Short mmCIF file of C-alpha atoms in Angstrom, two decimals:
data_model
loop_
_atom_site.label_atom_id
_atom_site.label_comp_id
_atom_site.label_asym_id
_atom_site.label_seq_id
_atom_site.Cartn_x
_atom_site.Cartn_y
_atom_site.Cartn_z
CA MET A 1412 0.00 0.00 0.00
CA SER A 1413 1.16 3.51 -0.65
CA ASN A 1414 0.46 6.83 0.97
CA ARG A 1415 3.23 8.87 -0.60
CA ARG A 1416 2.62 12.54 -1.27
CA LYS A 1417 4.13 15.25 -3.40
CA LYS A 1418 6.22 17.98 -1.86
CA ALA A 1419 4.82 21.48 -1.68
CA ASN A 1420 6.16 24.83 -0.54
CA SER A 1421 3.08 25.61 1.56
CA ASP A 1422 1.55 23.61 4.40
CA PRO A 1423 -1.24 21.50 2.93
CA ARG A 1424 -3.22 22.08 6.11
CA SER A 1425 -3.20 25.86 5.85
CA VAL A 1426 -6.51 27.67 5.91
CA SER A 1427 -5.90 29.30 2.55
CA ASP A 1428 -5.59 25.90 0.90
CA HIS A 1429 -8.89 24.76 2.37
CA GLU A 1430 -10.69 27.91 1.35
CA THR A 1431 -9.87 27.14 -2.27
CA LEU A 1432 -11.92 23.96 -1.99
CA LEU A 1433 -15.09 26.04 -1.82
CA ALA A 1434 -13.94 28.81 -4.07
CA VAL A 1435 -16.48 29.95 -6.62
CA PRO A 1436 -15.36 28.89 -10.11
CA ASP A 1437 -14.18 31.65 -12.36
CA ASP A 1438 -16.21 32.69 -15.37
CA GLU A 1439 -14.29 30.44 -17.76
CA GLU A 1440 -14.89 27.32 -15.66
CA ARG A 1441 -18.47 28.26 -14.83
CA HIS A 1442 -19.45 28.47 -18.48
CA GLU A 1443 -17.38 25.48 -19.62
CA LYS A 1444 -19.66 23.21 -21.58
CA SER A 1445 -19.84 19.48 -21.14
CA ASP A 1446 -17.94 17.46 -23.78
CA LEU A 1447 -18.70 13.74 -23.57
CA ARG A 1448 -16.39 12.73 -26.43
CA GLY A 1449 -14.02 10.13 -25.02
CA ASP A 1450 -16.02 9.82 -21.78
CA TRP A 1451 -18.97 7.67 -22.89
CA GLY A 1452 -17.19 4.47 -21.85
CA ASN A 1453 -16.28 5.96 -18.48
CA ILE A 1454 -19.87 7.03 -17.91
CA ALA A 1455 -21.03 3.48 -18.70
CA ILE A 1456 -18.55 2.05 -16.19
CA LEU A 1457 -19.61 4.52 -13.49
CA PHE A 1458 -23.25 3.68 -14.15
CA PHE A 1459 -22.49 -0.03 -13.81
CA LEU A 1460 -20.54 0.42 -10.56
CA TYR A 1461 -23.35 2.48 -9.04
CA LEU A 1462 -25.83 -0.18 -10.23
CA LEU A 1463 -23.89 -2.82 -8.31
CA GLN A 1464 -23.93 -0.53 -5.30
CA GLY A 1465 -27.73 -0.36 -5.48
CA ILE A 1466 -28.17 -4.16 -5.29
CA PRO A 1467 -27.37 -4.64 -1.56
CA ILE A 1468 -29.21 -1.40 -0.77
CA GLY A 1469 -32.31 -2.74 -2.51
CA LEU A 1470 -32.06 -6.13 -0.81
CA ALA A 1471 -31.72 -4.46 2.59
CA SER A 1472 -34.82 -2.40 1.79
CA ALA A 1473 -36.79 -5.56 1.02
CA ILE A 1474 -36.13 -7.03 4.47
CA PRO A 1475 -38.52 -4.67 6.36
CA MET A 1476 -41.34 -5.75 4.01
CA LEU A 1477 -40.61 -9.41 4.77
CA LEU A 1478 -40.38 -8.66 8.49
CA GLN A 1479 -43.70 -6.81 8.49
CA ASN A 1480 -45.44 -9.86 7.01
CA ARG A 1481 -43.88 -11.97 9.76
CA GLY A 1482 -45.38 -9.86 12.54
CA ALA A 1483 -42.39 -7.67 13.39
CA SER A 1484 -43.12 -4.67 15.61
CA TYR A 1485 -42.15 -1.13 14.69
CA LYS A 1486 -39.54 -1.25 17.44
CA GLN A 1487 -37.98 -4.24 15.69
CA GLN A 1488 -38.16 -2.34 12.41
CA ALA A 1489 -36.28 0.48 14.12
CA GLU A 1490 -33.62 -1.98 15.27
CA PHE A 1491 -33.14 -3.27 11.73
CA SER A 1492 -32.95 0.30 10.38
CA PHE A 1493 -29.47 0.48 11.93
CA ALA A 1494 -28.39 -1.83 9.10
CA HIS A 1495 -28.53 1.22 6.80
CA TRP A 1496 -26.27 3.33 9.02
CA PRO A 1497 -22.87 2.48 7.44
CA PHE A 1498 -23.62 5.01 4.70
CA SER A 1499 -23.96 7.58 7.47
CA LEU A 1500 -20.74 6.53 9.22
CA LYS A 1501 -18.38 5.95 6.31
CA LEU A 1502 -16.71 9.28 6.95
CA LEU A 1503 -14.87 7.56 9.81
CA TRP A 1504 -12.84 5.37 7.43
CA ALA A 1505 -13.01 7.45 4.24
CA PRO A 1506 -9.57 9.07 4.83
CA ILE A 1507 -8.04 5.60 5.03
CA VAL A 1508 -9.62 4.65 1.70
CA ASP A 1509 -8.46 7.94 0.20
CA SER A 1510 -4.87 7.73 1.47
CA LEU A 1511 -3.80 4.08 1.50
CA PHE A 1512 -3.52 2.38 -1.86
CA TRP A 1513 -1.34 0.29 -4.13
CA ARG A 1514 -0.08 2.74 -6.73
CA ARG A 1515 0.50 0.20 -9.51
CA PHE A 1516 -3.02 -1.17 -9.22
CA GLY A 1517 -4.74 2.21 -8.89
CA ARG A 1518 -5.77 4.55 -6.11
CA ARG A 1519 -9.49 3.66 -6.25
CA LYS A 1520 -9.20 0.11 -7.60
CA SER A 1521 -7.08 -0.80 -4.58
CA TRP A 1522 -10.27 -0.58 -2.53
CA LEU A 1523 -12.99 -1.09 -5.13
CA ILE A 1524 -11.92 -4.54 -6.30
CA PRO A 1525 -11.38 -6.28 -2.93
CA THR A 1526 -14.50 -4.65 -1.50
CA GLN A 1527 -16.71 -5.90 -4.32
CA TYR A 1528 -15.16 -9.37 -4.05
CA LEU A 1529 -16.03 -9.37 -0.34
CA ILE A 1530 -19.61 -8.31 -1.12
CA GLY A 1531 -19.95 -11.23 -3.52
CA ILE A 1532 -18.48 -13.73 -1.04
CA PHE A 1533 -20.60 -12.28 1.75
CA MET A 1534 -23.77 -12.71 -0.32
CA LEU A 1535 -22.91 -16.34 -1.08
CA ILE A 1536 -22.43 -17.11 2.61
CA LEU A 1537 -25.54 -15.16 3.63
CA SER A 1538 -27.66 -17.08 1.12
CA LEU A 1539 -27.08 -20.29 3.10
CA HIS A 1540 -28.72 -19.02 6.30
CA VAL A 1541 -30.93 -15.99 5.66
CA ASP A 1542 -34.23 -17.87 5.26
CA ARG A 1543 -33.85 -19.44 8.69
CA TRP A 1544 -32.91 -16.13 10.32
CA LEU A 1545 -35.96 -14.48 8.80
CA GLY A 1546 -38.17 -17.02 10.52
CA ALA A 1547 -39.08 -18.69 7.23
CA GLU A 1548 -39.53 -22.01 9.03
CA THR A 1549 -42.48 -20.65 11.05
CA ASN A 1550 -46.03 -20.66 9.74
CA GLY A 1551 -46.87 -17.14 10.82
CA GLY A 1552 -48.90 -18.24 13.83
CA GLY A 1553 -48.13 -18.11 17.53
CA THR A 1554 -47.91 -15.41 20.11
CA ALA A 1555 -45.88 -12.23 19.96
CA SER A 1556 -43.15 -13.84 22.07
CA ASP A 1557 -43.02 -16.76 19.60
CA LEU A 1558 -42.52 -14.29 16.77
CA ASP A 1559 -39.74 -12.57 18.70
CA ARG A 1560 -37.92 -15.91 18.91
CA ALA A 1561 -38.56 -16.75 15.26
CA LEU A 1562 -37.25 -13.42 13.97
CA HIS A 1563 -33.51 -13.07 14.56
CA ILE A 1564 -33.57 -9.26 14.41
CA PRO A 1565 -30.19 -8.54 16.09
CA LEU A 1566 -28.46 -11.13 13.90
CA LEU A 1567 -30.11 -9.87 10.71
CA THR A 1568 -29.26 -6.30 11.65
CA GLY A 1569 -25.60 -7.12 12.24
CA ILE A 1570 -25.27 -9.09 9.01
CA PHE A 1571 -26.87 -6.49 6.78
CA PHE A 1572 -24.92 -3.78 8.62
CA MET A 1573 -21.71 -5.49 7.51
CA LEU A 1574 -23.01 -5.91 3.96
CA ASN A 1575 -23.85 -2.22 3.80
CA PHE A 1576 -20.47 -1.42 5.36
CA LEU A 1577 -18.82 -3.05 2.35
CA ALA A 1578 -21.19 -1.26 -0.04
CA ALA A 1579 -20.40 2.05 1.67
CA THR A 1580 -16.67 1.45 1.24
CA GLN A 1581 -17.28 0.74 -2.43
CA ASP A 1582 -19.20 4.01 -2.60
CA ILE A 1583 -16.22 5.93 -1.24
CA ALA A 1584 -13.96 4.52 -3.92
CA VAL A 1585 -16.43 5.09 -6.78
CA ASP A 1586 -17.23 8.66 -5.69
CA GLY A 1587 -13.53 9.49 -5.65
CA TRP A 1588 -12.82 7.70 -8.93
CA ALA A 1589 -15.63 9.59 -10.69
CA LEU A 1590 -13.81 12.88 -10.13
CA THR A 1591 -10.76 11.72 -12.10
CA MET A 1592 -12.30 9.17 -14.45
CA LEU A 1593 -14.34 11.91 -16.15
CA LYS A 1594 -13.05 15.12 -17.66
CA ARG A 1595 -13.37 18.10 -15.34
CA CYS A 1596 -16.05 19.59 -17.58
CA ASN A 1597 -18.08 16.37 -17.26
CA VAL A 1598 -17.94 15.81 -13.49
CA GLY A 1599 -21.49 17.11 -13.20
CA HIS A 1600 -22.60 13.91 -14.94
CA ALA A 1601 -21.23 11.87 -12.03
CA SER A 1602 -24.37 12.72 -10.06
CA THR A 1603 -26.49 11.46 -12.95
CA CYS A 1604 -24.54 8.18 -13.05
CA ASN A 1605 -25.02 7.92 -9.30
CA SER A 1606 -28.78 8.50 -9.29
CA VAL A 1607 -29.62 6.47 -12.42
CA GLY A 1608 -27.26 3.62 -11.54
CA GLN A 1609 -28.41 3.34 -7.94
CA THR A 1610 -32.04 3.49 -9.08
CA ALA A 1611 -31.50 0.61 -11.49
CA GLY A 1612 -29.64 -1.42 -8.86
CA TYR A 1613 -32.24 -0.66 -6.22
CA PHE A 1614 -34.95 -1.78 -8.64
CA LEU A 1615 -33.20 -5.10 -9.23
CA GLY A 1616 -32.48 -5.66 -5.53
CA TYR A 1617 -35.89 -4.60 -4.24
CA VAL A 1618 -38.71 -4.42 -6.79
CA ALA A 1619 -37.61 -7.29 -9.03
CA PHE A 1620 -36.97 -9.50 -6.01
CA MET A 1621 -40.34 -8.73 -4.39
CA ALA A 1622 -42.11 -9.54 -7.66
CA LEU A 1623 -40.24 -12.77 -8.37
CA GLU A 1624 -40.62 -13.86 -4.74
CA SER A 1625 -44.41 -13.44 -4.88
CA ALA A 1626 -46.34 -16.58 -5.85
CA GLU A 1627 -49.37 -14.47 -6.80
CA PHE A 1628 -47.38 -12.31 -9.22
CA CYS A 1629 -45.55 -15.26 -10.79
CA ASN A 1630 -48.77 -17.26 -11.18
CA SER A 1631 -50.55 -14.30 -12.76
CA TYR A 1632 -47.87 -13.12 -15.17
CA LEU A 1633 -45.00 -15.60 -15.50
CA ARG A 1634 -46.37 -19.14 -15.13
CA SER A 1635 -48.82 -21.26 -17.07
CA VAL A 1636 -49.14 -23.73 -14.18
CA PRO A 1637 -49.73 -22.13 -10.74
CA ALA A 1638 -47.40 -22.94 -7.83
CA ASP A 1639 -47.37 -22.19 -4.11
CA GLU A 1640 -44.09 -20.25 -4.20
CA GLY A 1641 -42.49 -17.57 -6.30
CA LEU A 1642 -39.77 -18.15 -8.86
CA VAL A 1643 -37.05 -17.15 -6.40
CA ASN A 1644 -36.50 -16.79 -2.69
CA LEU A 1645 -34.11 -14.52 -0.83
CA SER A 1646 -31.40 -17.15 -0.46
CA GLY A 1647 -31.43 -17.95 -4.18
CA TYR A 1648 -31.42 -14.28 -5.12
CA LEU A 1649 -28.43 -13.60 -2.87
CA TRP A 1650 -26.64 -16.60 -4.40
CA PHE A 1651 -27.19 -15.27 -7.93
CA TRP A 1652 -26.01 -11.74 -7.19
CA GLY A 1653 -23.03 -13.05 -5.26
CA PHE A 1654 -21.75 -14.70 -8.43
CA VAL A 1655 -22.56 -11.58 -10.48
CA PHE A 1656 -20.40 -9.48 -8.14
CA LEU A 1657 -17.50 -11.92 -8.39
CA ALA A 1658 -17.63 -12.17 -12.20
CA THR A 1659 -18.09 -8.49 -13.01
CA THR A 1660 -15.52 -7.34 -10.47
CA THR A 1661 -12.98 -9.62 -12.17
CA LEU A 1662 -13.72 -7.95 -15.51
CA VAL A 1663 -13.26 -4.45 -14.07
CA ALA A 1664 -10.01 -5.50 -12.38
CA LEU A 1665 -8.57 -6.92 -15.60
CA PHE A 1666 -9.76 -4.52 -18.28
CA LYS A 1667 -10.28 -1.06 -16.72
CA ARG A 1668 -7.08 0.82 -16.10
CA GLU A 1669 -7.17 3.65 -13.59
CA ALA A 1670 -5.46 6.70 -15.05
CA ALA A 1671 -3.94 9.42 -12.93
CA PRO A 1672 -5.37 12.97 -13.16
CA SER A 1673 -4.09 14.75 -16.26
CA LEU A 1674 -4.03 18.36 -17.38
CA GLU A 1675 -5.21 17.25 -20.83
CA ARG A 1676 -8.52 16.14 -19.29
CA GLY A 1677 -8.91 19.36 -17.34
CA HIS A 1678 -7.69 17.98 -14.02
CA GLU A 1679 -5.52 20.13 -11.81
CA GLU A 1680 -2.34 19.17 -9.96
CA HIS A 1681 -3.13 18.35 -6.35
CA LEU A 1682 -1.34 17.16 -3.24
CA GLU A 1683 -1.59 13.52 -2.22
CA LEU A 1684 -2.06 13.41 1.55
CA ASP A 1685 -1.29 10.65 4.01
CA ILE A 1686 -3.86 9.45 6.54
CA LYS A 1687 -2.90 11.91 9.26
CA GLN A 1688 -2.99 14.87 6.89
CA THR A 1689 -6.30 13.73 5.43
CA TYR A 1690 -7.96 13.57 8.85
CA ARG A 1691 -6.55 16.98 9.70
CA LEU A 1692 -7.80 18.30 6.39
CA LEU A 1693 -11.21 16.81 7.15
CA VAL A 1694 -11.32 18.55 10.52
CA ASP A 1695 -10.30 21.85 8.93
CA ILE A 1696 -12.98 21.46 6.26
CA ILE A 1697 -15.66 20.85 8.89
CA ARG A 1698 -14.51 23.94 10.82
CA MET A 1699 -15.09 26.23 7.84
CA LYS A 1700 -18.12 28.45 8.37
CA PRO A 1701 -19.79 27.59 5.03
CA ILE A 1702 -19.39 23.89 5.79
CA LEU A 1703 -20.76 24.29 9.33
CA LEU A 1704 -23.88 25.87 7.88
CA LEU A 1705 -24.12 23.09 5.31
CA VAL A 1706 -23.73 20.48 8.09
CA ALA A 1707 -26.66 21.95 10.00
CA ILE A 1708 -28.83 21.93 6.89
CA LEU A 1709 -27.94 18.41 5.77
CA LEU A 1710 -28.50 16.91 9.23
CA THR A 1711 -31.99 18.36 9.61
CA ALA A 1712 -33.41 18.92 6.12
CA LYS A 1713 -34.95 15.43 5.78
CA ALA A 1714 -36.56 15.28 9.22
CA GLY A 1715 -39.76 16.81 7.89
CA PHE A 1716 -40.27 13.81 5.60
CA ALA A 1717 -39.07 11.03 7.94
CA ALA A 1718 -42.47 9.70 9.04
CA CYS A 1719 -43.75 9.57 5.47
CA ASP A 1720 -40.62 7.93 4.07
CA ALA A 1721 -40.11 5.35 6.84
CA VAL A 1722 -43.56 4.35 8.07
CA THR A 1723 -46.10 4.87 5.27
CA SER A 1724 -45.38 1.67 3.32
CA LEU A 1725 -45.40 -0.42 6.51
CA LYS A 1726 -48.76 1.07 7.48
CA LEU A 1727 -50.16 0.17 4.08
CA ILE A 1728 -49.02 -3.44 4.55
CA ASP A 1729 -50.68 -3.47 7.99
CA ALA A 1730 -53.88 -2.22 6.35
CA GLY A 1731 -53.91 -5.17 3.96
CA VAL A 1732 -52.10 -3.96 0.84
CA PRO A 1733 -50.01 -6.91 -0.47
CA LYS A 1734 -46.30 -6.21 -0.17
CA ASP A 1735 -45.53 -7.43 -3.68
CA LYS A 1736 -48.22 -5.19 -5.19
CA LEU A 1737 -46.86 -2.27 -3.20
CA ALA A 1738 -43.36 -2.91 -4.52
CA LEU A 1739 -44.64 -3.34 -8.07
CA LEU A 1740 -46.04 0.18 -8.03
CA VAL A 1741 -42.47 1.24 -8.71
CA VAL A 1742 -42.41 -0.60 -12.05
CA PRO A 1743 -44.49 1.90 -14.07
CA LEU A 1744 -42.30 4.65 -12.63
CA VAL A 1745 -38.95 3.10 -13.60
CA PRO A 1746 -38.76 5.04 -16.89
CA LEU A 1747 -39.55 8.19 -14.93
CA GLN A 1748 -36.90 7.41 -12.31
CA ILE A 1749 -34.26 6.88 -15.01
CA ILE A 1750 -35.21 9.76 -17.30
CA LEU A 1751 -35.93 12.26 -14.54
CA PRO A 1752 -32.32 12.59 -13.29
CA LEU A 1753 -31.17 13.02 -16.89
CA ALA A 1754 -33.71 15.80 -17.40
CA ILE A 1755 -32.96 17.44 -14.07
CA SER A 1756 -29.21 17.39 -14.71
CA LYS A 1757 -29.81 20.04 -17.37
CA TYR A 1758 -30.78 22.44 -14.59
CA THR A 1759 -28.31 21.23 -11.95
CA ALA A 1760 -25.17 21.36 -14.13
CA GLY A 1761 -24.98 25.14 -13.81
CA ALA A 1762 -23.56 27.34 -11.09
CA ARG A 1763 -26.65 27.21 -8.80
CA PRO A 1764 -27.89 23.59 -8.58
CA MET A 1765 -29.46 24.12 -5.14
CA GLU A 1766 -32.19 26.31 -6.60
CA VAL A 1767 -33.84 23.12 -7.86
CA TYR A 1768 -33.55 21.62 -4.36
CA LEU A 1769 -35.28 24.53 -2.66
CA LYS A 1770 -38.10 24.71 -5.20
CA ALA A 1771 -38.93 21.01 -4.69
CA ILE A 1772 -39.41 21.19 -0.90
CA PRO A 1773 -42.97 22.67 -0.80
CA TYR A 1774 -44.23 20.09 -3.30
CA ARG A 1775 -42.79 17.24 -1.23
CA ILE A 1776 -44.47 18.56 1.92
CA VAL A 1777 -47.88 18.69 0.22
CA LEU A 1778 -47.44 15.16 -1.12
CA THR A 1779 -46.56 13.95 2.39
CA ILE A 1780 -49.95 15.18 3.59
CA VAL A 1781 -51.63 13.38 0.69
CA ALA A 1782 -49.78 10.15 1.56
CA ALA A 1783 -51.00 10.32 5.16
CA GLY A 1784 -54.54 10.82 3.87
CA ILE A 1785 -54.23 7.71 1.70
CA VAL A 1786 -53.13 5.67 4.73
CA TRP A 1787 -56.16 7.02 6.62
CA ILE A 1788 -58.69 5.83 4.03
CA THR A 1789 -56.97 2.53 3.19
CA PRO A 1790 -58.75 0.34 5.83
CA ALA A 1791 -62.11 1.43 4.42
CA ILE A 1792 -61.10 0.53 0.86
CA VAL A 1793 -59.02 -2.65 1.22
CA ARG A 1794 -61.08 -5.66 2.30
CA ASP A 1795 -59.59 -9.16 2.73
CA HIS A 1796 -56.49 -8.10 0.79
CA HIS A 1797 -58.66 -7.17 -2.19
CA VAL A 1798 -57.42 -3.84 -3.53
CA PRO A 1799 -59.51 -2.05 -6.19
CA TYR A 1800 -57.71 -0.72 -9.24
CA TYR A 1801 -58.61 2.91 -8.56
CA TYR A 1802 -56.76 2.64 -5.24
CA TYR A 1803 -53.58 1.54 -7.02
CA LEU A 1804 -54.03 4.45 -9.41
CA LEU A 1805 -54.29 6.80 -6.44
CA LEU A 1806 -51.13 5.35 -4.88
CA LEU A 1807 -49.28 5.45 -8.19
CA THR A 1808 -50.16 9.08 -8.85
CA ASN A 1809 -49.06 10.27 -5.43
CA TYR A 1810 -45.92 8.14 -5.46
CA GLY A 1811 -44.96 9.34 -8.94
CA LEU A 1812 -45.31 13.00 -7.99
CA TYR A 1813 -43.42 12.36 -4.77
CA GLN A 1814 -40.57 10.75 -6.70
CA ILE A 1815 -40.30 13.80 -8.95
CA ALA A 1816 -39.82 16.04 -5.91
CA LEU A 1817 -37.47 13.57 -4.21
CA TYR A 1818 -35.24 13.03 -7.24
CA SER A 1819 -35.12 16.74 -7.98
CA MET A 1820 -33.69 17.28 -4.51
CA PHE A 1821 -31.33 14.29 -4.73
CA VAL A 1822 -29.81 15.13 -8.12
CA ALA A 1823 -29.49 18.79 -7.18
CA VAL A 1824 -27.61 18.11 -3.97
CA MET A 1825 -25.35 15.51 -5.64
CA ALA A 1826 -24.47 17.99 -8.38
CA PHE A 1827 -23.70 20.57 -5.71
CA PHE A 1828 -21.41 18.12 -3.90
CA ALA A 1829 -19.55 17.23 -7.10
CA ARG A 1830 -19.08 20.91 -7.96
CA ILE A 1831 -17.47 21.94 -4.67
CA SER A 1832 -15.38 18.78 -4.14
CA ASP A 1833 -11.60 18.78 -4.51
CA PRO A 1834 -10.22 15.82 -6.53
CA ALA A 1835 -7.08 15.75 -4.35
CA VAL A 1836 -9.18 14.29 -1.52
CA GLY A 1837 -12.19 13.50 -3.66
CA GLY A 1838 -13.19 10.35 -1.80
CA THR A 1839 -13.05 12.06 1.58
CA TYR A 1840 -14.66 15.31 0.41
CA MET A 1841 -17.53 13.66 -1.45
CA THR A 1842 -17.95 11.18 1.38
CA LEU A 1843 -18.14 13.97 3.96
CA LEU A 1844 -21.01 15.60 2.14
CA ASN A 1845 -22.77 12.35 1.25
CA THR A 1846 -22.35 11.08 4.81
CA LEU A 1847 -23.97 14.17 6.26
CA SER A 1848 -26.83 13.87 3.79
CA ASN A 1849 -27.33 10.16 4.57
CA LEU A 1850 -27.09 10.73 8.32
CA GLY A 1851 -29.69 13.47 8.00
CA GLY A 1852 -32.06 10.84 6.61
CA ASN A 1853 -31.14 7.81 8.73
CA TRP A 1854 -31.36 9.18 12.25
CA PRO A 1855 -34.92 10.53 11.77
CA THR A 1856 -35.94 7.20 10.20
CA THR A 1857 -34.73 5.20 13.20
CA VAL A 1858 -36.34 7.64 15.64
CA VAL A 1859 -39.77 7.70 13.99
CA LEU A 1860 -39.85 3.90 13.65
CA TRP A 1861 -38.87 3.50 17.28
CA LEU A 1862 -41.55 5.92 18.50
CA VAL A 1863 -44.51 4.60 16.49
CA ASP A 1864 -45.41 1.91 19.04
CA TYR A 1865 -44.86 4.24 21.99
CA LEU A 1866 -47.08 6.96 20.52
CA THR A 1867 -49.83 4.51 19.54
CA TRP A 1868 -52.67 3.92 22.02
CA ARG A 1869 -54.35 0.51 21.83
CA ARG A 1870 -57.14 -1.25 23.68
CA CYS A 1871 -58.28 -4.86 23.78
CA SER A 1872 -61.75 -5.35 22.29
CA THR A 1873 -62.79 -7.74 25.08
CA ASP A 1874 -61.06 -6.07 28.05
CA GLU A 1875 -61.01 -2.29 28.39
CA GLY A 1876 -58.41 -2.57 31.13
CA ASN A 1877 -55.93 -4.17 28.71
CA ASP A 1878 -54.12 -1.49 26.71
CA CYS A 1879 -51.97 -4.01 24.77
CA ALA A 1880 -48.83 -2.23 25.92
CA ASP A 1881 -46.53 -5.24 25.57
CA SER A 1882 -46.37 -8.71 24.03
CA THR A 1883 -47.82 -10.33 27.17
CA GLN A 1884 -50.93 -8.15 27.16
CA LYS A 1885 -51.35 -8.66 23.41
CA SER A 1886 -51.17 -12.43 23.90
CA GLU A 1887 -53.72 -12.28 26.75
CA CYS A 1888 -56.10 -10.30 24.54
CA THR A 1889 -55.72 -12.77 21.66
CA GLU A 1890 -56.20 -15.81 23.92
CA ALA A 1891 -59.40 -14.24 25.30
CA GLY A 1892 -60.81 -14.07 21.79
CA GLY A 1893 -60.27 -10.33 21.38
CA SER A 1894 -58.06 -8.12 19.26
CA CYS A 1895 -55.92 -5.08 19.97
CA GLY A 1896 -57.54 -2.12 18.27
CA ILE A 1897 -55.79 1.21 17.70
CA ILE A 1898 -57.34 4.20 19.47
CA VAL A 1899 -54.70 6.78 18.50
CA ASP A 1900 -52.20 5.94 15.76
CA GLY A 1901 -48.70 7.24 16.46
CA TYR A 1902 -48.07 7.48 12.72
CA TYR A 1903 -50.36 10.49 12.38
CA ILE A 1904 -48.83 12.15 15.43
CA GLU A 1905 -45.41 11.80 13.81
CA ILE A 1906 -46.67 13.09 10.46
CA PHE A 1907 -48.07 16.17 12.20
CA VAL A 1908 -44.87 16.87 14.16
CA CYS A 1909 -42.65 16.33 11.11
CA LEU A 1910 -44.77 18.66 8.99
CA LEU A 1911 -44.64 21.34 11.67
CA TYR A 1912 -40.86 21.14 11.48
CA GLY A 1913 -40.80 20.98 7.69
#
């Protein structure tokens, strides 16, 4: 491994050096037009790497749906939500990824290749046990305490945390590589590769899996002879993608050479810092007043949408909407999700990409209110898991509009990050900003999931003195022939509080 650096006359940790990282581009750079000649292949590779990154993210997003159908509580959902936290913590090891590398192999490939190999191996091993840990051997009956024993929540959380840890490390390497793989005038397209690639990978890891795992979907659309199970299960899907990771990573390792930054491609000469200098640089960046303001914004901007983003789909499943049908609502929107970032990039490639971000916020707030209203009326519409077509149309319309607002904000903020990042510490700089953005979404998600049960008031239908506060009281109510009905739903309390903040 190498962490050698070039000599410089000035201290690389001086304040003046850091201030240049956020310097406003001069007029020539600001008006430099994108020139994709010679970069189409690099864009395709970046898209593919971000697609691979989206696979484990999508699979981890499918787990809460499976848990909800197995009787998991919202507290257990909150516990599993920690599996997504590596993307909010990767800043802790980003300087190591940015500074330690094998020069002959490539600065980013030194981490990208072994990390993706580990993801593939990890998926193959996980495929051997995940069905048992999900409680697949139970029949869905039993008391709440039985379900607690059947669902290995801490184990599942730890395993998917490690899988996402590897994916987050891959993200650090790809984010940094994008800054030098593309010409300087084309770095704005890195955000497009990120959003489109992750969307495609997320679709394959989440939507495609949920559809192929559903016996109802496969019997209706893919089979001539009905069967009791879907075409795939989680273990088989993990096995398949494990081999895909191993094979494709080998191709990238053998055939894609990592070139150093060059003046011919518009890259500037930069210092290469060791680990200690990179951490010091990171601290100095965070201390800058513009960054401190950006930190405050990124850590709190998503709190107003947390209840809608984290709880709404689980509430719909509780109300009787089939999980596979809910996931399949994404399918008609896939063209929109792929084309939308491309269309938005036209407006975010300029000098003020955050204008798009700010304009999208009011629309997203209104659509959050509409989503809560849909959850409210769902029990009156869905009977015995029969969902009328007009209800799906209502969900699809609201979800589609919500995605437009969400992707407008995502692409805008990614373009902003790419524009202000310094290629010399590109992995660390991009990771700092992405980490803050991810953390600003993850901590509210965990909090709102954790509080749903505590804010919800229940009462047993056969015993008014039983408020169904814990698994024992719920079991007593069920054994007495009653059911725990909701008096006040904590979901709506959270929606109200989040909207007040937003």
